[in-house]
């Protein structure tokens, strides 16, 4: 079956589109990162090392016809194998890389690329057989690589393969929650790649792993960086970005990995959607059936609140139904349902969440899925099934920040049916999320001024009115409603206060009042233990970095 390419009409005219924390679309990337943050400092570093390669994209050959390749005798086979993998033809990719192994069993090149096919499968299907195969194959890569270096001491490409293998082993072990083993793999990778770049600055294959390391370690809290410095690990985000750009421009086999990683960094760290989307669209022009890139584009569309576009990308994944990467099909159903929820289409919400819960056994996002399912049932008048969904959401152990929010709210909704104010709050908040600002304000303004509503309901309504006004650039009115949130002092939805302070800081930035911007940015940092604190901390840190530049 032939599949159409990504919609070329995507535009990125936007203001800041990150709205309320309970409405963030989320990605595998943030979910995995959250799990890692609970581990010891070494595991944190390892987790952040994988932050931008959890949606691992296979490599593509450089386009420079005159380039000298690291392994000329294998180059065409490597390119063919990677092309097959990037086109989702996994079995073909394994066969081609096995031919490279058979051509020279004493060269680590074929082992490295073949091993990474099994790693890719394991990351997205969590099949223990793929994990075992990858660990065995990667062990061969290291052993044969070290033997190869005994004979070819100056072979920098082999050193890059070994360093990269340690990095990917860390990723596999983190996914398997083998954090101690992963921490040693991280150190080995850092040592190999760091020394390699210092001695051979033109070994551009090493810049991908080292760039991710630099960025990830540089993004850690200062307390964690201090501990890591004691064992020789250090990082700098800006250096990491430059190294990734070098890999994207000059590497042979990791060029597209670097481009993909940069795309995610542009979106989530630099807030530069134009560059990020441009890179992702370029990848989809080459490989329109690549499921990880399609999924990323769906998430970016959701981030931009282009919900119909997000649904389009998720539909491509669901239609493809790639059995080698069934997790993507499951999560595409969930993200599609989340977009439908924002459009107040509760029937499609129920269908999508039910499919997700059936397809994906992983614990990640299950709290959120059951919570959304419960709301959808209740908005359709089915309190009995809503209660069962809320019960499941409240009893599951939350894995991600989204799950934590869902777990807390589900317990509240389980106690008593949603009243009319809460239902209108859900509908109005969804309208704002969907960028239907006039409809959202029309629904929410009566709640702000409703003395019969709870303080938390009034405060949340005021927050979303502020969001609608901020996004339509009515900044002075937006200030009024964010300050209303703080004035009301909600006791249950405590996330509203730090987020309102943060939004105030953003509005003052837009108004050119940098002094007030810094005042409210500082105020947003004094709170603790609220929903989506990690995500707000990330945005605050990003804005503080901007002030220092």
Coordinates of C-alpha atoms in Angstrom, one line a residue:
X1 CA 0.0 0.0 0.0
X2 CA 1.3 3.4 -0.9
X3 CA 1.0 6.3 1.6
X4 CA 0.6 9.9 0.9
X5 CA 3.2 12.4 2.2
X6 CA 2.8 14.8 5.0
X7 CA 0.5 17.7 4.4
X8 CA 2.7 20.5 2.9
X9 CA 0.3 23.2 4.0
X10 CA 1.5 23.3 7.6
X11 CA 2.1 26.8 8.8
X12 CA 3.6 28.0 12.1
X13 CA 2.3 31.5 12.7
X14 CA 2.0 31.5 16.4
X15 CA 2.4 33.1 19.8
X16 CA 3.5 31.0 22.7
X17 CA 1.0 28.1 22.6
X18 CA 1.8 26.3 25.8
X19 CA -1.4 26.7 27.7
X20 CA -2.6 25.3 31.0
X21 CA -0.4 22.5 32.4
X22 CA -3.2 20.0 32.6
X23 CA -3.7 20.4 28.9
X24 CA -0.2 19.8 27.6
X25 CA -0.1 17.2 24.8
X26 CA 3.0 15.6 26.1
X27 CA 5.3 13.1 24.3
X28 CA 7.1 9.9 24.9
X29 CA 10.1 12.1 25.5
X30 CA 8.7 14.0 28.5
X31 CA 7.1 10.8 29.9
X32 CA 10.3 8.9 29.9
X33 CA 12.2 11.9 31.3
X34 CA 9.9 12.1 34.2
X35 CA 10.5 8.5 35.2
X36 CA 14.2 9.1 35.1
X37 CA 14.0 12.1 37.4
X38 CA 13.0 9.9 40.3
X39 CA 16.3 7.9 40.1
X40 CA 19.6 8.8 41.7
X41 CA 21.8 11.5 40.1
X42 CA 23.6 9.1 37.7
X43 CA 20.3 7.7 36.5
X44 CA 19.0 11.2 36.0
X45 CA 22.0 12.0 33.8
X46 CA 21.4 8.8 31.9
X47 CA 17.7 9.6 31.5
X48 CA 18.4 13.0 30.2
X49 CA 21.0 11.6 27.8
X50 CA 18.1 9.7 26.2
X51 CA 15.8 12.7 26.3
X52 CA 16.0 13.4 22.6
X53 CA 16.6 10.0 21.1
X54 CA 13.7 8.1 22.6
X55 CA 12.1 8.6 19.2
X56 CA 15.3 7.2 17.6
X57 CA 15.5 8.0 13.9
X58 CA 17.7 5.9 11.7
X59 CA 20.6 7.5 9.9
X60 CA 20.8 8.6 6.3
X61 CA 23.8 8.9 4.1
X62 CA 25.4 12.3 3.4
X63 CA 24.4 13.9 0.1
X64 CA 27.9 15.0 -0.8
X65 CA 28.9 12.9 -3.7
X66 CA 32.6 13.6 -3.2
X67 CA 32.7 12.6 0.4
X68 CA 35.1 10.0 1.8
X69 CA 33.1 7.4 3.8
X70 CA 34.4 5.8 7.0
X71 CA 33.9 2.2 5.6
X72 CA 33.9 2.5 1.7
X73 CA 33.5 -1.2 1.2
X74 CA 30.3 -1.3 3.3
X75 CA 28.9 2.1 2.5
X76 CA 26.3 1.1 -0.1
X77 CA 25.1 -1.7 2.1
X78 CA 24.9 0.5 5.2
X79 CA 22.9 3.1 3.3
X80 CA 20.6 0.4 1.9
X81 CA 20.0 -1.1 5.4
X82 CA 19.3 2.3 7.0
X83 CA 17.0 3.2 4.1
X84 CA 15.0 0.0 4.8
X85 CA 14.9 0.7 8.5
X86 CA 13.8 4.3 8.0
X87 CA 11.1 3.0 5.7
X88 CA 9.9 0.6 8.5
X89 CA 11.1 -2.5 6.7
X90 CA 12.7 -4.0 9.7
X91 CA 13.4 -7.6 8.5
X92 CA 15.0 -6.3 5.3
X93 CA 17.2 -4.0 7.4
X94 CA 18.4 -6.9 9.6
X95 CA 19.2 -9.1 6.5
X96 CA 21.3 -6.3 4.9
X97 CA 23.3 -5.6 8.0
X98 CA 23.8 -9.4 8.5
X99 CA 25.4 -9.4 5.0
X100 CA 27.8 -6.7 6.3
X101 CA 28.7 -8.9 9.2
X102 CA 29.2 -12.0 7.0
X103 CA 31.4 -10.0 4.6
X104 CA 33.8 -9.3 7.5
X105 CA 33.1 -10.9 10.9
X106 CA 36.1 -9.1 12.4
X107 CA 34.8 -5.6 11.7
X108 CA 32.3 -4.1 14.2
X109 CA 30.4 -2.0 11.6
X110 CA 27.7 -4.6 10.7
X111 CA 27.2 -5.7 14.3
X112 CA 26.7 -2.0 15.4
X113 CA 23.9 -1.3 12.8
X114 CA 22.2 -4.7 13.2
X115 CA 22.2 -4.3 17.0
X116 CA 20.5 -0.9 16.8
X117 CA 17.5 -2.4 14.8
X118 CA 16.7 -4.6 17.8
X119 CA 17.2 -1.6 20.1
X120 CA 14.7 0.4 18.1
X121 CA 12.2 -2.5 18.2
X122 CA 12.6 -2.8 22.0
X123 CA 12.1 0.9 22.7
X124 CA 8.7 0.9 21.0
X125 CA 7.4 -2.5 21.7
X126 CA 9.0 -3.4 25.1
X127 CA 9.5 -7.0 24.0
X128 CA 12.1 -8.6 26.4
X129 CA 13.3 -10.8 23.6
X130 CA 14.4 -7.7 21.6
X131 CA 16.1 -6.4 24.7
X132 CA 18.1 -9.7 25.2
X133 CA 19.0 -9.7 21.5
X134 CA 20.1 -6.1 21.6
X135 CA 22.3 -6.6 24.7
X136 CA 23.9 -9.7 23.1
X137 CA 24.5 -7.9 19.8
X138 CA 25.8 -4.8 21.4
X139 CA 28.2 -6.8 23.5
X140 CA 29.6 -8.3 20.3
X141 CA 30.0 -4.8 18.8
X142 CA 32.1 -3.7 21.8
X143 CA 34.2 -6.9 22.0
X144 CA 34.9 -7.1 18.2
X145 CA 35.4 -3.3 18.1
X146 CA 38.1 -3.5 20.8
X147 CA 39.8 -6.4 19.1
X148 CA 39.7 -4.4 15.8
X149 CA 41.4 -1.4 17.6
X150 CA 44.2 -3.7 18.8
X151 CA 45.1 -4.0 15.1
X152 CA 43.9 -0.7 13.8
X153 CA 44.8 1.7 16.6
X154 CA 44.0 4.9 14.8
X155 CA 40.6 3.9 13.5
X156 CA 38.5 6.7 14.9
X157 CA 35.3 5.4 13.3
X158 CA 35.5 2.2 15.3
X159 CA 35.9 4.3 18.5
X160 CA 32.8 6.2 17.5
X161 CA 30.9 2.9 17.1
X162 CA 32.0 1.7 20.6
X163 CA 31.2 5.0 22.2
X164 CA 27.8 5.1 20.5
X165 CA 27.1 1.5 21.6
X166 CA 27.7 2.4 25.2
X167 CA 25.3 5.3 24.8
X168 CA 22.6 3.1 23.2
X169 CA 23.1 0.4 25.9
X170 CA 22.4 3.1 28.5
X171 CA 19.2 3.9 26.7
X172 CA 18.2 0.2 26.7
X173 CA 19.0 -0.2 30.3
X174 CA 17.1 2.9 31.3
X175 CA 14.1 1.7 29.5
X176 CA 14.4 -1.6 31.3
X177 CA 14.9 0.4 34.6
X178 CA 18.4 -1.0 35.1
X179 CA 19.6 2.3 36.3
X180 CA 22.9 1.3 37.9
X181 CA 24.1 -0.5 34.8
X182 CA 22.9 2.4 32.7
X183 CA 25.0 4.8 34.8
X184 CA 28.2 2.9 33.9
X185 CA 27.3 2.8 30.3
X186 CA 26.8 6.6 30.4
X187 CA 30.3 7.1 31.8
X188 CA 31.9 4.8 29.2
X189 CA 30.1 6.6 26.4
X190 CA 31.1 10.0 27.7
X191 CA 34.7 8.9 28.0
X192 CA 34.9 7.4 24.6
X193 CA 33.2 10.2 22.7
X194 CA 34.9 13.0 24.7
X195 CA 38.4 11.7 24.1
X196 CA 37.6 10.9 20.4
X197 CA 36.4 14.4 19.6
X198 CA 39.4 15.9 21.4
X199 CA 41.8 13.8 19.4
X200 CA 39.9 13.7 16.1
X201 CA 37.7 16.8 15.8
X202 CA 36.8 15.8 12.3
X203 CA 35.2 12.5 13.4
X204 CA 31.7 13.9 13.0
X205 CA 29.9 10.7 13.8
X206 CA 30.8 11.3 17.4
X207 CA 29.2 14.7 17.6
X208 CA 25.6 13.4 17.9
X209 CA 26.1 11.5 21.1
X210 CA 28.4 14.1 22.6
X211 CA 26.0 16.9 21.7
X212 CA 23.1 15.1 23.4
X213 CA 25.3 14.5 26.4
X214 CA 26.4 18.1 26.6
X215 CA 22.8 19.4 26.3
X216 CA 21.3 16.8 28.7
X217 CA 23.9 17.2 31.4
X218 CA 23.8 21.0 31.0
X219 CA 20.0 20.9 31.6
X220 CA 20.3 19.2 35.0
X221 CA 19.7 21.1 38.3
X222 CA 22.9 22.6 39.7
X223 CA 22.9 20.1 42.6
X224 CA 22.9 17.2 40.2
X225 CA 25.6 18.7 38.0
X226 CA 27.8 19.2 41.1
X227 CA 27.6 15.5 41.9
X228 CA 28.3 14.5 38.3
X229 CA 31.3 16.9 38.1
X230 CA 33.0 14.9 40.9
X231 CA 33.2 11.9 38.6
X232 CA 34.2 13.8 35.5
X233 CA 30.9 14.4 33.8
X234 CA 30.0 17.9 32.8
X235 CA 27.7 19.5 30.2
X236 CA 26.8 22.8 28.5
X237 CA 23.6 23.2 26.6
X238 CA 24.9 25.7 24.1
X239 CA 28.0 23.6 23.3
X240 CA 25.6 20.6 22.9
X241 CA 23.5 22.5 20.4
X242 CA 26.6 23.4 18.4
X243 CA 27.8 19.9 18.4
X244 CA 24.5 18.6 17.2
X245 CA 24.5 21.2 14.4
X246 CA 28.0 20.0 13.4
X247 CA 26.7 16.4 13.2
X248 CA 23.6 17.5 11.2
X249 CA 25.8 19.3 8.7
X250 CA 28.9 17.1 8.4
X251 CA 28.3 13.6 9.7
X252 CA 27.8 10.7 7.3
X253 CA 25.6 8.2 9.1
X254 CA 24.1 10.1 12.0
X255 CA 23.1 13.2 10.0
X256 CA 19.4 12.6 10.2
X257 CA 19.6 11.5 13.9
X258 CA 21.1 14.9 14.5
X259 CA 18.5 16.7 12.4
X260 CA 15.7 15.0 14.2
X261 CA 17.2 15.8 17.6
X262 CA 17.7 19.4 16.7
X263 CA 14.0 19.5 15.5
X264 CA 12.9 18.5 19.0
X265 CA 15.2 20.9 20.6
X266 CA 14.1 23.8 18.5
X267 CA 10.5 23.0 19.4
X268 CA 10.8 22.3 23.1
X269 CA 13.8 24.2 24.2
X270 CA 14.3 27.1 21.7
X271 CA 10.5 27.6 21.2
X272 CA 11.4 27.9 17.5
X273 CA 8.6 26.0 15.7
X274 CA 9.5 27.2 12.3
X275 CA 12.9 25.5 12.3
X276 CA 11.7 22.4 14.2
X277 CA 8.8 21.8 11.9
X278 CA 10.9 22.5 8.8
X279 CA 13.3 19.7 9.8
X280 CA 10.5 17.3 10.5
X281 CA 8.8 18.0 7.2
X282 CA 12.1 17.5 5.4
X283 CA 12.4 14.0 6.9
X284 CA 8.8 13.2 6.0
X285 CA 9.4 14.2 2.4
X286 CA 12.0 11.4 2.2
X287 CA 10.1 8.9 4.3
X288 CA 6.3 9.6 4.6
X289 CA 5.6 6.3 6.4
X290 CA 8.2 6.8 9.1
X291 CA 6.1 6.3 12.2
X292 CA 8.3 8.1 14.8
X293 CA 8.5 11.2 12.7
X294 CA 4.8 11.1 12.0
X295 CA 4.1 10.8 15.7
X296 CA 6.4 13.8 16.4
X297 CA 4.6 15.9 13.8
X298 CA 1.3 15.0 15.4
X299 CA 2.6 16.1 18.8
X300 CA 3.9 19.4 17.4
X301 CA 0.6 20.1 15.7
X302 CA -1.1 19.4 19.0
X303 CA 1.4 21.7 20.7
X304 CA 0.5 24.4 18.2
X305 CA -3.2 23.7 18.9
X306 CA -3.7 22.8 15.3
X307 CA -5.9 19.9 16.4
X308 CA -7.2 18.9 13.0
X309 CA -3.7 18.7 11.7
X310 CA -2.6 16.6 14.7
X311 CA -5.5 14.2 14.1
X312 CA -4.4 13.9 10.5
X313 CA -0.9 12.7 11.4
X314 CA -2.2 10.3 14.1
X315 CA -4.6 8.9 11.6
X316 CA -1.7 8.1 9.2
X317 CA 0.0 6.0 12.0
X318 CA -3.3 4.2 12.9
X319 CA -3.9 3.5 9.2
X320 CA -0.3 2.1 8.8
X321 CA -0.8 -0.2 11.8
X322 CA 2.9 -1.2 11.8
X323 CA 3.1 -4.4 13.7
X324 CA 6.8 -3.9 14.5
X325 CA 5.9 -0.7 16.3
X326 CA 2.5 -1.3 17.7
X327 CA 3.1 1.1 20.6
X328 CA 3.0 4.0 18.2
X329 CA -0.4 2.8 17.0
X330 CA -1.6 2.7 20.6
X331 CA -0.3 6.1 21.5
X332 CA -1.5 7.6 18.3
X333 CA -5.0 6.5 19.3
X334 CA -4.5 8.1 22.7
X335 CA -3.2 11.4 21.3
X336 CA -5.9 11.5 18.7
X337 CA -8.5 11.0 21.4
X338 CA -6.9 13.8 23.4
X339 CA -7.2 16.1 20.4
X340 CA -10.9 15.1 20.1
X341 CA -11.4 15.8 23.8
X342 CA -10.2 19.4 23.2
X343 CA -12.7 19.7 20.4
X344 CA -15.4 18.5 22.9
X345 CA -16.0 15.4 20.8
X346 CA -16.6 13.0 23.6
X347 CA -17.7 10.0 21.5
X348 CA -14.4 10.0 19.6
X349 CA -12.6 10.5 22.9
X350 CA -14.1 7.3 24.3
X351 CA -13.3 5.3 21.2
X352 CA -9.7 6.4 21.1
X353 CA -8.9 6.0 24.8
X354 CA -10.5 2.5 24.7
X355 CA -8.3 1.5 21.8
X356 CA -5.2 2.8 23.5
X357 CA -5.9 0.9 26.7
X358 CA -6.4 -2.3 24.7
X359 CA -3.3 -2.0 22.6
X360 CA -0.7 -0.6 25.0
X361 CA 0.1 -2.6 28.2
X362 CA 2.6 0.0 29.3
X363 CA 1.7 2.0 32.5
X364 CA 2.6 5.3 31.0
X365 CA -0.4 7.5 30.3
X366 CA -3.0 5.0 31.6
X367 CA -4.1 7.3 34.4
X368 CA -4.7 10.1 31.9
X369 CA -6.5 7.7 29.5
X370 CA -8.9 6.4 32.1
X371 CA -9.5 10.0 33.5
X372 CA -10.3 11.4 30.0
X373 CA -12.5 8.3 29.4
X374 CA -14.4 9.0 32.6
X375 CA -15.0 12.6 31.7
X376 CA -16.2 11.6 28.3
X377 CA -18.6 9.1 29.8
X378 CA -19.9 11.7 32.2
X379 CA -20.3 14.4 29.7
X380 CA -22.4 11.9 27.7
X381 CA -24.6 11.2 30.8
X382 CA -23.1 7.8 31.8
X383 CA -22.1 8.3 35.4
X384 CA -21.8 4.5 36.1
X385 CA -19.1 3.9 33.5
X386 CA -17.5 7.3 34.4
X387 CA -17.2 6.1 38.0
X388 CA -15.4 2.9 37.0
X389 CA -13.0 4.9 34.8
X390 CA -12.3 7.4 37.6
X391 CA -11.7 4.6 40.0
X392 CA -9.1 3.0 37.8
X393 CA -7.4 6.3 37.2
X394 CA -7.3 7.0 40.9
X395 CA -5.9 3.5 41.8
X396 CA -3.1 3.3 39.2
X397 CA 0.4 4.4 40.1
X398 CA 1.0 7.6 38.1
X399 CA 4.0 7.5 35.9
X400 CA 4.1 10.9 34.1
X401 CA 3.2 14.5 35.2
X402 CA 0.0 14.1 33.1
X403 CA -0.8 10.9 35.0
X404 CA -0.2 12.6 38.3
X405 CA -2.7 15.3 37.5
X406 CA -5.2 12.7 36.2
X407 CA -4.8 10.5 39.3
X408 CA -5.5 13.5 41.6
X409 CA -8.5 14.8 39.7
X410 CA -10.0 11.4 39.2
X411 CA -10.2 10.8 42.9
X412 CA -12.1 14.1 43.2
X413 CA -14.5 13.3 40.4
X414 CA -15.1 9.9 41.8
X415 CA -16.5 11.3 45.1
X416 CA -19.5 13.1 43.4
X417 CA -20.9 13.8 40.0
X418 CA -19.7 16.8 38.0
X419 CA -22.0 19.8 38.5
X420 CA -23.0 22.0 35.7
X421 CA -20.3 24.6 36.5
X422 CA -17.6 22.0 36.3
X423 CA -19.0 20.7 33.0
X424 CA -19.0 24.2 31.6
X425 CA -15.5 24.8 32.9
X426 CA -14.3 21.7 31.0
X427 CA -16.0 22.8 27.8
X428 CA -14.8 26.3 28.0
X429 CA -11.2 25.3 28.8
X430 CA -11.3 22.9 25.9
X431 CA -12.4 25.8 23.6
X432 CA -9.5 27.9 24.7
X433 CA -7.2 24.9 24.2
X434 CA -8.6 24.5 20.7
X435 CA -8.0 28.2 20.1
X436 CA -11.7 28.9 19.9
X437 CA -11.1 32.0 22.1
X438 CA -14.4 33.8 21.7
X439 CA -16.4 30.6 22.5
X440 CA -14.1 29.9 25.4
X441 CA -14.5 33.4 26.9
X442 CA -18.3 33.3 26.4
X443 CA -18.5 30.1 28.4
X444 CA -15.9 31.0 31.1
X445 CA -16.7 34.6 32.0
X446 CA -20.0 33.8 33.8
X447 CA -18.1 31.3 36.0
X448 CA -15.5 33.9 37.0
X449 CA -18.3 36.1 38.3
X450 CA -20.5 33.2 39.7
X451 CA -20.6 33.5 43.5
X452 CA -22.2 30.1 43.6
X453 CA -19.2 28.5 42.0
X454 CA -16.3 27.3 44.2
X455 CA -13.2 29.4 44.5
X456 CA -11.2 26.9 42.6
X457 CA -13.7 26.9 39.7
X458 CA -13.7 30.7 39.5
X459 CA -9.9 30.8 39.6
X460 CA -9.5 28.2 36.9
X461 CA -12.0 30.0 34.7
X462 CA -10.2 33.2 35.2
X463 CA -6.9 31.5 34.2
X464 CA -8.3 30.3 30.9
X465 CA -9.9 33.7 30.2
X466 CA -6.4 35.1 30.7
X467 CA -5.0 32.6 28.3
X468 CA -7.6 33.5 25.6
X469 CA -6.8 37.2 26.0
X470 CA -3.0 36.6 26.0
X471 CA -3.3 34.6 22.8
X472 CA -5.3 37.3 21.1
X473 CA -2.7 39.9 22.3
X474 CA -5.2 41.7 24.6
X475 CA -2.4 41.9 27.1
X476 CA -3.8 44.5 29.6
X477 CA -7.0 42.5 30.0
X478 CA -5.0 39.3 30.3
X479 CA -3.1 40.8 33.3
X480 CA -6.4 41.5 35.0
X481 CA -7.5 37.9 34.9
X482 CA -4.2 36.3 35.8
X483 CA -4.1 38.6 38.8
X484 CA -7.7 37.5 39.6
X485 CA -6.4 34.0 39.9
X486 CA -3.9 35.0 42.5
X487 CA -6.4 37.1 44.3
X488 CA -8.8 34.2 44.7
X489 CA -6.1 31.9 46.2
X490 CA -7.4 28.5 45.1
X491 CA -6.8 25.8 47.6
X492 CA -7.3 22.7 45.5
X493 CA -6.0 23.6 42.1
X494 CA -2.8 25.0 43.6
X495 CA -1.0 24.8 40.2
X496 CA -3.0 27.8 39.1
X497 CA -1.0 30.3 41.3
X498 CA 2.6 29.6 40.0
X499 CA 1.3 29.2 36.5
X500 CA -0.6 32.5 36.7
X501 CA 2.6 34.3 38.0
X502 CA 4.5 32.7 35.1
X503 CA 1.9 33.9 32.5
X504 CA 2.1 37.4 34.1
X505 CA 5.8 37.4 33.5
X506 CA 5.3 36.4 29.8
X507 CA 2.7 39.2 29.3
X508 CA 5.0 41.8 30.8
X509 CA 7.7 40.6 28.5
X510 CA 5.4 41.1 25.5
X511 CA 4.6 44.6 26.8
X512 CA 8.4 45.4 27.0
X513 CA 8.4 45.7 30.8
X514 CA 11.4 43.5 31.6
X515 CA 11.6 44.6 35.2
X516 CA 8.0 43.3 35.9
X517 CA 8.8 40.3 33.8
X518 CA 11.6 39.3 36.1
X519 CA 9.6 40.1 39.3
X520 CA 6.8 37.7 38.3
X521 CA 9.2 35.1 36.9
X522 CA 10.9 35.0 40.3
X523 CA 7.5 34.8 42.1
X524 CA 6.6 31.8 40.0
X525 CA 9.6 29.9 41.4
X526 CA 8.8 30.0 45.1
X527 CA 6.1 27.3 45.0
X528 CA 6.5 23.6 45.3
X529 CA 4.4 20.4 45.0
X530 CA 1.9 21.3 42.3
X531 CA 0.8 19.8 39.0
X532 CA 3.4 20.0 36.2
X533 CA 6.1 21.7 38.3
X534 CA 8.8 20.0 36.2
X535 CA 7.4 21.5 33.0
X536 CA 7.0 24.9 34.5
X537 CA 10.6 24.8 35.9
X538 CA 11.8 24.0 32.4
X539 CA 10.0 27.0 30.9
X540 CA 11.2 29.3 33.7
X541 CA 14.8 28.1 33.2
X542 CA 14.4 28.8 29.4
X543 CA 13.2 32.3 30.1
X544 CA 16.0 33.0 32.6
X545 CA 18.5 31.8 30.0
X546 CA 17.0 34.3 27.5
X547 CA 17.4 37.1 30.0
X548 CA 21.1 36.3 30.4
X549 CA 21.8 36.4 26.6

